CSV table of C-alpha atoms in Angstrom, one decimal:
chain,number,residue,atom,x,y,z
A,1,MET,CA,14.5,-22.5,18.7
A,2,THR,CA,18.2,-23.9,18.6
A,3,VAL,CA,21.0,-22.4,21.0
A,4,VAL,CA,24.4,-21.6,19.9
A,5,PHE,CA,26.7,-22.8,22.6
A,6,GLU,CA,28.5,-20.2,25.2
A,7,ASP,CA,32.0,-20.4,25.0
A,8,THR,CA,35.1,-21.7,23.1
A,9,ASN,CA,38.7,-21.4,24.2
A,10,SER,CA,40.1,-22.1,20.7
A,11,ALA,CA,42.4,-19.4,19.1
A,12,PRO,CA,41.3,-16.0,17.6
A,13,ASP,CA,38.6,-16.6,15.5
A,14,PRO,CA,36.2,-14.2,13.3
A,15,LEU,CA,33.0,-16.3,13.8
A,16,LEU,CA,33.2,-15.9,17.7
A,17,PRO,CA,32.3,-12.3,18.1
A,18,TRP,CA,29.4,-12.8,16.1
A,19,LEU,CA,28.8,-16.0,18.2
A,20,TRP,CA,28.4,-13.9,21.3
A,21,SER,CA,26.4,-11.2,20.1
A,22,ILE,CA,24.0,-13.8,18.8
A,23,LYS,CA,23.8,-15.4,22.5
A,24,LYS,CA,23.3,-11.8,23.9
A,25,ALA,CA,20.3,-11.1,21.4
A,26,LEU,CA,18.8,-14.7,21.9
A,27,GLU,CA,18.8,-13.9,25.8
A,28,ALA,CA,17.7,-10.4,25.1
A,29,GLU,CA,14.3,-11.9,23.1
A,30,THR,CA,14.0,-14.5,25.7
A,31,SER,CA,13.7,-12.2,28.2
A,32,SER,CA,11.7,-9.4,27.1
A,33,GLY,CA,9.2,-11.9,25.7
A,34,ASN,CA,7.7,-9.9,22.6
A,35,GLY,CA,9.1,-11.8,19.9
A,36,SER,CA,9.9,-9.4,17.8
A,37,GLY,CA,13.7,-10.5,17.1
A,38,LEU,CA,14.4,-7.4,14.8
A,39,ASP,CA,18.2,-7.3,16.3
A,40,LEU,CA,18.3,-11.1,16.1
A,41,SER,CA,17.1,-11.4,12.8
A,42,LYS,CA,19.5,-8.8,11.4
A,43,LEU,CA,22.5,-10.1,13.4
A,44,LEU,CA,21.9,-13.7,11.7
A,45,TYR,CA,21.6,-12.2,8.4
A,46,ASP,CA,24.6,-10.1,8.5
A,47,CYS,CA,26.8,-13.3,10.0
A,48,ILE,CA,26.0,-15.5,7.1
A,49,VAL,CA,26.7,-12.8,4.4
A,50,THR,CA,30.0,-12.5,6.0
A,51,PHE,CA,30.8,-16.0,6.2
A,52,ARG,CA,28.7,-17.9,3.7
A,53,ASP,CA,31.5,-18.1,1.2
A,54,ASP,CA,34.3,-18.8,3.8
A,55,ASP,CA,35.4,-22.8,3.1
A,56,GLN,CA,36.3,-22.7,6.6
A,57,TYR,CA,33.2,-22.6,7.8
A,58,GLN,CA,31.3,-24.6,5.3
A,59,ASN,CA,31.3,-27.6,7.7
A,60,ASP,CA,31.6,-25.7,11.0
A,61,VAL,CA,28.8,-27.2,13.2
A,62,ARG,CA,28.5,-23.4,14.7
A,63,PHE,CA,27.5,-21.7,11.8
A,64,LEU,CA,25.2,-24.7,10.4
A,65,ARG,CA,23.3,-23.8,13.7
A,66,ILE,CA,23.5,-20.3,12.8
A,67,TRP,CA,22.0,-21.3,9.5
A,68,PHE,CA,19.2,-22.9,11.2
A,69,LEU,CA,18.4,-20.2,13.9
A,70,TYR,CA,18.0,-18.2,10.5
A,71,ILE,CA,15.5,-20.4,9.2
A,72,ASP,CA,13.5,-20.7,12.4
A,73,ASP,CA,13.6,-16.8,12.6
A,74,CYS,CA,12.5,-16.3,9.1
A,75,GLY,CA,10.2,-19.6,8.5
A,76,SER,CA,12.0,-19.7,5.1
A,77,ILE,CA,15.2,-21.1,3.9
A,78,GLU,CA,15.2,-18.3,1.1
A,79,PHE,CA,18.3,-16.1,1.3
A,80,GLU,CA,17.0,-12.6,0.6
A,81,THR,CA,17.7,-9.1,1.2
A,82,SER,CA,14.8,-8.4,4.2
A,83,HIS,CA,12.0,-6.5,2.9
A,84,ILE,CA,11.3,-3.5,5.2
A,85,ASN,CA,7.7,-1.8,6.6
A,86,PRO,CA,8.4,1.7,6.3
A,87,TRP,CA,5.8,2.8,8.5
A,88,SER,CA,6.4,0.3,11.7
A,89,ALA,CA,7.0,1.6,14.9
A,90,SER,CA,10.5,0.4,15.0
A,91,THR,CA,12.1,1.8,11.6
A,92,MET,CA,10.1,5.4,12.0
A,93,LYS,CA,11.9,5.5,15.6
A,94,ASP,CA,15.4,4.4,14.1
A,95,LEU,CA,15.1,6.8,11.3
A,96,LEU,CA,14.0,9.6,13.6
A,97,LYS,CA,16.8,9.0,15.7
A,98,LYS,CA,19.5,9.1,12.7
A,99,LEU,CA,17.9,12.2,11.3
A,100,GLY,CA,17.0,13.9,14.6
A,101,PRO,CA,20.2,16.3,14.3
A,102,GLN,CA,19.3,17.0,10.9
A,103,ILE,CA,16.0,17.7,11.5
A,104,MET,CA,17.1,20.5,14.3
A,105,LYS,CA,18.8,22.4,12.0
A,106,TYR,CA,16.1,23.2,9.6
A,107,ASP,CA,14.3,26.2,9.4
A,108,GLY,CA,11.1,26.6,11.1
A,109,TYR,CA,11.7,23.8,13.5
A,110,HIS,CA,11.0,24.6,17.1
A,111,SER,CA,11.1,22.5,20.1
A,112,SER,CA,10.7,22.0,23.7
A,113,GLN,CA,11.3,19.0,26.4
A,114,LYS,CA,7.9,20.2,28.0
A,115,ALA,CA,4.4,19.5,27.3
A,116,TYR,CA,2.4,22.2,25.5
A,117,SER,CA,1.0,24.5,28.1
A,118,GLY,CA,-1.1,27.1,26.5
A,119,LYS,CA,-3.8,28.7,28.2
A,120,VAL,CA,-5.7,27.2,26.0
A,121,ALA,CA,-5.9,23.0,26.1
A,122,LEU,CA,-5.4,21.8,22.7
A,123,SER,CA,-7.8,18.9,23.9
A,124,SER,CA,-10.8,21.7,24.2
A,125,LEU,CA,-10.5,22.3,20.5
A,126,GLN,CA,-12.2,19.1,19.4
A,127,ASN,CA,-15.4,20.8,20.4
A,128,SER,CA,-16.5,24.2,19.7
A,129,SER,CA,-13.3,25.2,18.6
A,130,ARG,CA,-14.3,28.2,16.1
A,131,ASN,CA,-12.6,31.7,17.4
A,132,LYS,CA,-10.6,30.2,20.3
A,133,ILE,CA,-7.1,31.8,20.4
A,134,ILE,CA,-4.0,29.3,21.0
A,135,GLU,CA,-0.7,30.8,21.6
A,136,ILE,CA,2.3,28.6,19.9
A,137,GLY,CA,5.9,30.0,19.9
A,138,GLY,CA,5.0,33.5,20.3
A,139,LYS,CA,2.3,33.7,17.5
A,140,LYS,CA,-1.6,33.7,18.3
A,141,TYR,CA,-3.9,31.8,16.4
A,142,GLN,CA,-7.5,32.2,15.9
A,143,ILE,CA,-9.1,28.8,14.9
A,144,THR,CA,-11.8,29.2,12.9
A,145,GLY,CA,-12.8,25.5,12.2
A,146,CYS,CA,-12.0,22.2,11.8
A,147,ALA,CA,-10.6,21.1,8.6
A,148,GLY,CA,-9.9,17.2,8.9
A,149,GLN,CA,-9.7,15.0,11.6
A,150,GLY,CA,-7.7,11.4,11.7
A,151,GLY,CA,-6.9,8.9,14.3
A,152,PHE,CA,-4.0,10.8,15.7
A,153,ALA,CA,-4.5,14.4,14.7
A,154,GLN,CA,-6.6,17.1,13.6
A,155,VAL,CA,-6.5,19.9,11.1
A,156,TYR,CA,-7.4,23.4,11.8
A,157,LYS,CA,-7.9,26.6,10.0
A,158,ALA,CA,-6.6,29.4,11.8
A,159,TYR,CA,-6.1,33.4,11.6
A,160,VAL,CA,-2.0,34.2,12.1
A,161,HIS,CA,-2.9,37.1,14.8
A,162,SER,CA,-6.8,37.1,14.2
A,163,ASN,CA,-5.8,38.2,10.1
A,164,PRO,CA,-8.2,37.1,8.0
A,165,ASP,CA,-5.4,37.6,5.3
A,166,GLU,CA,-2.7,35.3,6.6
A,167,VAL,CA,-4.5,31.9,6.7
A,168,VAL,CA,-2.6,28.7,8.0
A,169,ALA,CA,-3.5,25.1,8.6
A,170,LEU,CA,-2.4,23.8,11.8
A,171,LYS,CA,-2.1,19.8,12.3
A,172,ILE,CA,-1.9,18.9,15.9
A,173,GLN,CA,-0.8,15.1,16.4
A,174,LYS,CA,-0.3,13.4,19.4
A,175,PRO,CA,2.0,11.8,20.1
A,176,ALA,CA,4.6,14.3,18.3
A,177,PHE,CA,5.3,13.2,15.0
A,178,PRO,CA,8.4,15.1,13.4
A,179,TRP,CA,8.4,12.8,10.3
A,180,GLU,CA,5.9,14.9,8.1
A,181,PHE,CA,8.1,18.2,8.5
A,182,TYR,CA,11.1,16.3,7.5
A,183,MET,CA,9.2,15.4,4.2
A,184,TYR,CA,8.4,18.8,3.7
A,185,ARG,CA,12.1,19.8,4.1
A,186,GLN,CA,12.9,16.9,1.4
A,187,LEU,CA,10.3,18.4,-1.0
A,188,ASP,CA,11.8,21.9,-0.4
A,189,GLU,CA,15.5,20.7,-1.3
A,190,ARG,CA,14.6,18.2,-4.0
A,191,ILE,CA,11.8,19.8,-6.2
A,192,LEU,CA,12.3,22.5,-8.4
A,193,ASP,CA,10.8,25.5,-7.6
A,194,ASN,CA,8.6,25.9,-10.5
A,195,GLU,CA,7.2,22.5,-9.4
A,196,ARG,CA,7.1,23.1,-5.7
A,197,SER,CA,3.4,24.1,-5.2
A,198,ASN,CA,1.9,21.1,-6.5
A,199,PHE,CA,3.2,19.3,-2.8
A,200,GLY,CA,2.1,21.5,-0.3
A,201,PHE,CA,4.6,23.6,2.1
A,202,ALA,CA,5.4,23.6,5.9
A,203,LEU,CA,6.1,26.6,7.6
A,204,ARG,CA,7.3,25.4,10.8
A,205,MET,CA,6.8,22.9,13.4
A,206,HIS,CA,6.7,23.1,16.8
A,207,LEU,CA,7.8,19.6,19.0
A,208,TYR,CA,6.5,19.3,22.4
A,209,SER,CA,7.1,16.2,24.4
A,210,ASP,CA,3.4,15.4,24.3
A,211,CYS,CA,2.2,16.6,20.7
A,212,SER,CA,3.5,18.1,17.5
A,213,ILE,CA,2.0,21.1,15.6
A,214,LEU,CA,2.6,21.6,12.1
A,215,VAL,CA,1.6,24.9,10.6
A,216,CYS,CA,1.5,24.7,6.9
A,217,ASP,CA,-0.4,26.8,3.8
A,218,TYR,CA,-4.1,26.7,3.8
A,219,LEU,CA,-5.8,26.4,0.6
A,220,ALA,CA,-9.4,27.0,0.6
A,221,HIS,CA,-10.9,25.4,-2.4
A,222,GLY,CA,-11.9,22.1,-1.2
A,223,THR,CA,-10.1,18.6,-2.6
A,224,LEU,CA,-10.2,16.1,-5.7
A,225,GLN,CA,-12.7,14.3,-3.2
A,226,ASP,CA,-15.2,17.3,-2.7
A,227,ALA,CA,-15.2,17.3,-6.6
A,228,ILE,CA,-15.9,13.9,-6.9
A,229,ASN,CA,-18.4,14.3,-4.6
A,230,SER,CA,-20.5,16.7,-6.2
A,231,TYR,CA,-21.1,14.6,-9.1
A,232,VAL,CA,-22.0,11.5,-6.9
A,233,VAL,CA,-24.6,13.5,-5.3
A,234,THR,CA,-26.4,14.4,-8.8
A,235,GLY,CA,-25.9,10.8,-10.1
A,236,LYS,CA,-23.6,11.9,-12.9
A,237,SER,CA,-19.9,11.2,-13.4
A,238,MET,CA,-17.5,13.9,-14.1
A,239,GLU,CA,-16.8,15.0,-17.5
A,240,GLU,CA,-13.8,13.5,-19.3
A,241,GLU,CA,-12.1,16.2,-20.2
A,242,LEU,CA,-11.8,16.9,-16.3
A,243,CYS,CA,-10.8,13.1,-16.0
A,244,ILE,CA,-8.4,13.7,-18.5
A,245,TYR,CA,-7.0,16.7,-17.2
A,246,TYR,CA,-6.6,15.8,-13.4
A,247,THR,CA,-5.1,12.4,-14.6
A,248,VAL,CA,-2.2,14.2,-16.2
A,249,GLU,CA,-1.7,16.6,-13.0
A,250,MET,CA,-1.6,13.4,-11.1
A,251,LEU,CA,1.0,11.2,-13.3
A,252,TYR,CA,3.1,14.4,-13.4
A,253,MET,CA,3.3,14.6,-9.6
A,254,LEU,CA,3.9,11.3,-9.3
A,255,GLU,CA,6.6,11.3,-12.3
A,256,THR,CA,8.6,14.2,-10.1
A,257,LEU,CA,8.2,13.0,-6.8
A,258,HIS,CA,9.3,9.1,-7.6
A,259,GLY,CA,12.2,10.8,-9.8
A,260,ALA,CA,13.3,12.4,-6.6
A,261,GLY,CA,13.3,9.4,-4.7
A,262,ILE,CA,10.4,10.2,-2.6
A,263,ILE,CA,7.1,7.9,-2.4
A,264,HIS,CA,3.8,10.1,-0.8
A,265,GLY,CA,2.5,6.3,0.4
A,266,ASP,CA,-1.3,7.9,0.8
A,267,PHE,CA,-2.3,8.8,-2.5
A,268,LYS,CA,-6.0,9.5,-2.3
A,269,PRO,CA,-8.4,12.2,-3.5
A,270,ASP,CA,-9.1,13.8,0.1
A,271,ASN,CA,-5.3,14.4,0.1
A,272,LEU,CA,-5.1,16.2,-3.4
A,273,LEU,CA,-6.5,19.9,-3.1
A,274,ILE,CA,-7.4,21.6,-5.6
A,275,ARG,CA,-5.6,24.7,-7.0
A,276,TYR,CA,-7.5,27.9,-9.1
A,277,ALA,CA,-5.4,30.5,-11.4
A,278,ARG,CA,-5.3,33.9,-10.0
A,279,GLY,CA,-6.6,35.0,-13.6
A,280,ASP,CA,-8.7,33.6,-16.5
A,281,LEU,CA,-7.1,30.3,-18.2
A,282,THR,CA,-5.6,31.1,-21.5
A,283,GLU,CA,-6.1,29.1,-25.4
A,284,ASP,CA,-1.9,28.1,-24.7
A,285,GLY,CA,-0.1,27.3,-21.9
A,286,LEU,CA,-1.5,24.3,-20.9
A,287,ARG,CA,0.9,21.6,-21.6
A,288,GLU,CA,4.0,23.5,-20.3
A,289,HIS,CA,2.1,24.8,-17.1
A,290,SER,CA,2.8,28.5,-18.0
A,291,GLY,CA,0.7,31.6,-17.6
A,292,PRO,CA,-2.2,30.9,-15.8
A,293,TRP,CA,-1.9,27.3,-15.9
A,294,HIS,CA,0.8,27.3,-13.5
A,295,ASP,CA,-1.5,28.2,-10.6
A,296,GLN,CA,-3.9,26.0,-11.8
A,297,GLY,CA,-4.2,22.2,-10.8
A,298,LEU,CA,-3.4,20.2,-7.6
A,299,CYS,CA,-1.5,20.3,-4.3
A,300,LEU,CA,-0.6,17.0,-2.7
A,301,VAL,CA,-0.5,16.9,1.1
A,302,ASP,CA,-0.4,15.0,4.2
A,303,TRP,CA,3.2,13.5,4.3
A,304,GLY,CA,2.8,11.3,7.3
A,305,ARG,CA,3.3,8.1,5.6
A,306,GLY,CA,5.9,9.7,3.1
A,307,ILE,CA,9.2,7.3,2.3
A,308,ASP,CA,12.5,8.7,1.7
A,309,LYS,CA,14.0,5.9,-0.8
A,310,ARG,CA,17.3,7.5,0.0
A,311,LEU,CA,17.3,6.6,3.5
A,312,PHE,CA,17.1,2.7,2.6
A,313,PRO,CA,19.6,0.9,0.5
A,314,GLU,CA,19.4,0.8,-3.1
A,315,ASN,CA,17.0,-1.5,-4.8
A,316,ALA,CA,15.3,-1.4,-1.5
A,317,GLU,CA,11.7,-3.3,-1.5
A,318,PHE,CA,9.1,-2.9,0.9
A,319,LYS,CA,6.5,-4.7,3.1
A,320,GLY,CA,4.0,-3.2,4.6
A,321,ASP,CA,0.0,-2.5,4.4
A,322,CYS,CA,-1.8,0.9,4.0
A,323,ARG,CA,-4.7,-0.7,5.8
A,324,THR,CA,-6.7,2.4,3.8
A,325,SER,CA,-10.1,0.6,2.5
A,326,GLY,CA,-9.8,0.7,-1.5
A,327,PHE,CA,-6.2,2.1,-1.7
A,328,ARG,CA,-4.4,-1.4,-0.8
A,329,CYS,CA,-2.1,-2.2,-3.9
A,330,ILE,CA,-2.0,-5.3,-5.6
A,331,GLU,CA,1.1,-6.3,-3.8
A,332,MET,CA,-0.2,-5.4,-0.4
A,333,GLN,CA,-3.4,-7.5,-1.2
A,334,GLU,CA,-1.1,-10.5,-2.4
A,335,ASN,CA,2.0,-10.1,0.6
A,336,LYS,CA,4.5,-9.0,-2.0
A,337,PRO,CA,6.9,-6.7,-1.9
A,338,TRP,CA,6.2,-3.3,-3.2
A,339,THR,CA,7.8,0.2,-3.8
A,340,PHE,CA,6.1,3.2,-6.4
A,341,GLN,CA,3.4,0.9,-6.4
A,342,VAL,CA,1.4,2.1,-3.5
A,343,ASP,CA,1.2,5.5,-5.3
A,344,THR,CA,0.4,4.4,-9.0
A,345,TYR,CA,-2.3,1.9,-7.3
A,346,GLY,CA,-3.7,5.1,-5.8
A,347,LEU,CA,-3.7,7.1,-9.0
A,348,CYS,CA,-5.6,4.5,-10.7
A,349,VAL,CA,-8.0,4.4,-8.0
A,350,ILE,CA,-8.8,8.1,-8.3
A,351,VAL,CA,-9.3,7.7,-12.0
A,352,HIS,CA,-11.9,4.8,-11.6
A,353,MET,CA,-13.6,7.2,-9.2
A,354,MET,CA,-13.7,10.0,-11.3
A,355,LEU,CA,-14.9,7.8,-14.3
A,356,HIS,CA,-17.2,5.4,-12.4
A,357,ASN,CA,-18.1,7.5,-8.9
A,358,SER,CA,-17.2,4.5,-7.4
A,359,TYR,CA,-13.7,2.4,-5.8
A,360,MET,CA,-11.9,0.1,-8.3
A,361,GLU,CA,-12.3,-3.3,-8.2
A,362,ILE,CA,-9.8,-5.4,-9.9
A,363,GLU,CA,-9.7,-8.8,-11.2
A,364,LYS,CA,-6.8,-11.2,-12.9
A,365,LYS,CA,-7.1,-12.1,-16.5
A,366,LYS,CA,-4.9,-14.0,-19.0
A,367,SER,CA,-2.9,-12.5,-21.1
A,368,SER,CA,-2.1,-13.2,-24.5
A,369,GLY,CA,1.6,-14.2,-23.5
A,370,GLY,CA,0.2,-17.1,-21.3
A,371,GLY,CA,0.5,-15.2,-18.2
A,372,TYR,CA,-1.9,-13.0,-16.4
A,373,ILE,CA,-2.5,-9.5,-15.9
A,374,TYR,CA,-4.6,-7.3,-13.4
A,375,LEU,CA,-7.9,-5.2,-14.9
A,376,PRO,CA,-10.4,-2.9,-13.2
A,377,LYS,CA,-13.8,-5.2,-13.3
A,378,SER,CA,-15.8,-1.7,-14.5
A,379,SER,CA,-16.2,-1.5,-18.5
A,380,LEU,CA,-15.2,1.6,-19.9
A,381,LYS,CA,-17.8,3.5,-22.1
A,382,ARG,CA,-17.2,3.4,-25.7
A,383,TYR,CA,-17.5,6.9,-26.4
A,384,TRP,CA,-14.7,7.6,-23.9
A,385,LYS,CA,-10.9,7.3,-25.6
A,386,VAL,CA,-11.0,4.2,-24.5
A,387,GLU,CA,-7.2,3.1,-25.9
A,388,LEU,CA,-5.9,6.3,-23.6
A,389,TRP,CA,-7.7,4.9,-20.1
A,390,LYS,CA,-7.0,1.0,-20.9
A,391,ASP,CA,-3.6,2.0,-21.4
A,392,LEU,CA,-3.0,3.5,-18.4
A,393,PHE,CA,-4.6,0.9,-16.1
A,394,THR,CA,-3.1,-2.0,-17.7
A,395,GLN,CA,0.1,0.2,-17.5
A,396,LEU,CA,-0.1,0.9,-14.0
A,397,LEU,CA,-1.6,-2.1,-12.4
A,398,ASN,CA,1.1,-4.4,-14.1
A,399,MET,CA,4.3,-2.7,-12.9
A,400,SER,CA,7.4,-4.8,-12.2
A,401,PRO,CA,9.4,-3.4,-9.2
A,402,GLY,CA,11.9,-0.5,-9.9
A,403,SER,CA,11.6,2.9,-11.6
A,404,ASP,CA,8.5,3.9,-13.1
A,405,ASP,CA,9.9,7.5,-14.2
A,406,ASN,CA,9.4,6.5,-18.0
A,407,LYS,CA,6.4,4.9,-17.9
A,408,LEU,CA,4.5,7.7,-16.0
A,409,ARG,CA,6.0,10.3,-18.3
A,410,LYS,CA,4.9,8.1,-21.5
A,411,LEU,CA,1.4,7.8,-20.1
A,412,ARG,CA,1.2,11.6,-19.1
A,413,GLU,CA,2.4,12.3,-22.8
A,414,SER,CA,0.1,10.2,-24.5
A,415,PHE,CA,-2.9,12.1,-22.6
A,416,GLN,CA,-1.2,15.6,-23.2
A,417,ASP,CA,-1.1,14.9,-26.8
A,418,TYR,CA,-4.9,14.0,-27.2
A,419,MET,CA,-5.6,17.3,-24.9
A,420,CYS,CA,-3.4,19.7,-26.8
A,421,SER,CA,-4.4,18.4,-30.5
A,422,LYS,CA,-7.9,19.4,-30.0
A,423,PRO,CA,-8.4,23.3,-29.7
A,424,GLN,CA,-11.9,22.2,-28.5
A,425,PHE,CA,-11.2,20.2,-25.7
A,426,ILE,CA,-8.9,23.3,-23.8
A,427,LYS,CA,-12.1,25.5,-24.5
A,428,LYS,CA,-14.5,23.1,-22.5
A,429,LEU,CA,-12.0,22.1,-20.1
A,430,LYS,CA,-12.0,25.9,-19.0
A,431,GLU,CA,-15.5,25.9,-18.9
A,432,LEU,CA,-15.9,23.2,-16.5
A,433,LEU,CA,-13.1,24.5,-14.4
A,434,VAL,CA,-15.0,27.9,-14.0
A,435,LYS,CA,-18.3,26.1,-13.2
A,436,GLN,CA,-16.2,23.7,-11.0
A,437,ARG,CA,-14.7,26.8,-8.7
A,438,ALA,CA,-17.9,28.0,-8.6
A,439,SER,CA,-19.9,25.0,-7.1
A,440,LEU,CA,-16.9,24.2,-4.6
A,441,CYS,CA,-16.1,27.5,-3.7
A,442,SER,CA,-19.9,28.1,-2.8
A,443,ALA,CA,-20.2,25.1,-0.7
């Protein structure tokens, strides 16, 4: 790597402070040996942006050396805004450091500098956790079972003070990770009250030096993955009426989220809890989500990979791989920048799973305009609403960067127009939802 010279005795020079900062960043990178170069890359980029249009430096050997350093560091001579990995450890660390004072003010936030020291060790919950009682922040939680498990977190169903009428989900994560709590509070602030139940609630978070415990609402009716699996085991596919209904629900979810500058980042069927209406569903109110239909639908949870676009530069694009098999959007597969595509691709995969009982495989096809488009390999059955499904896959698998609000809205409305134009559709949908509830709740 080229080295910028150390000193100069010239008159005051705006470039000089940059040279010294770059020199220090080079020395830090060399001494640490980690090769990350995050600070160096930003310094080089900012320096070039500052002086590239200044005639004084066009032939200055020092400025040319900075260009060479930048080229060496990036491996490219293209001058573009850096693409950010929103999930990298360094990005998360920087954001949480910046947001720390704000998070501390949120309702339900509790922190301690010490490790969790309850009488029942959290590590013991992984084995035979049923009916153990743990104390968190002055409340006692009776663990009734494990509701989910991942690489860094476990989710448990629990009764508050052993009261079966007050059920919560406890998400215990090591190391501590307050980001998800921040995302839930952003949902509280940005999503309208009549739509808020679609996205889960965090009641409080307890942050310790060795772990974090997120206390959330608990929904007992299973996930969309459970609903899909109930068909897989019988060798059948979900009825098209249900597929259309859940597609509308998901389109509306993403339309709402993306319009609020929020990306979920892990949009898959096991993160979509099923909600059921308290009373009997009616013939009207489906389109408007009114009456009993307001409580019927889906609830999107697990916000650990959530992205708040307002924390990044306007029109920022991201680089980063979710590494979730079957849910890596086309841009991730081709190492291209992405924004909302991480969610809309997930929606397409879920729709494919509902229709075909399998993950989606895509292929690149030539389009009539001379370019190419991406489409699922699986064929649509001729007795389905082929035009609706074809339009959805074509639109969402071939999205250009930028806002997708109008595209999602138009797709949602096309499905809703079909649903609500046929009284027999709503009647059949109601019957299927009653049947599904009985099946999932008895499992």
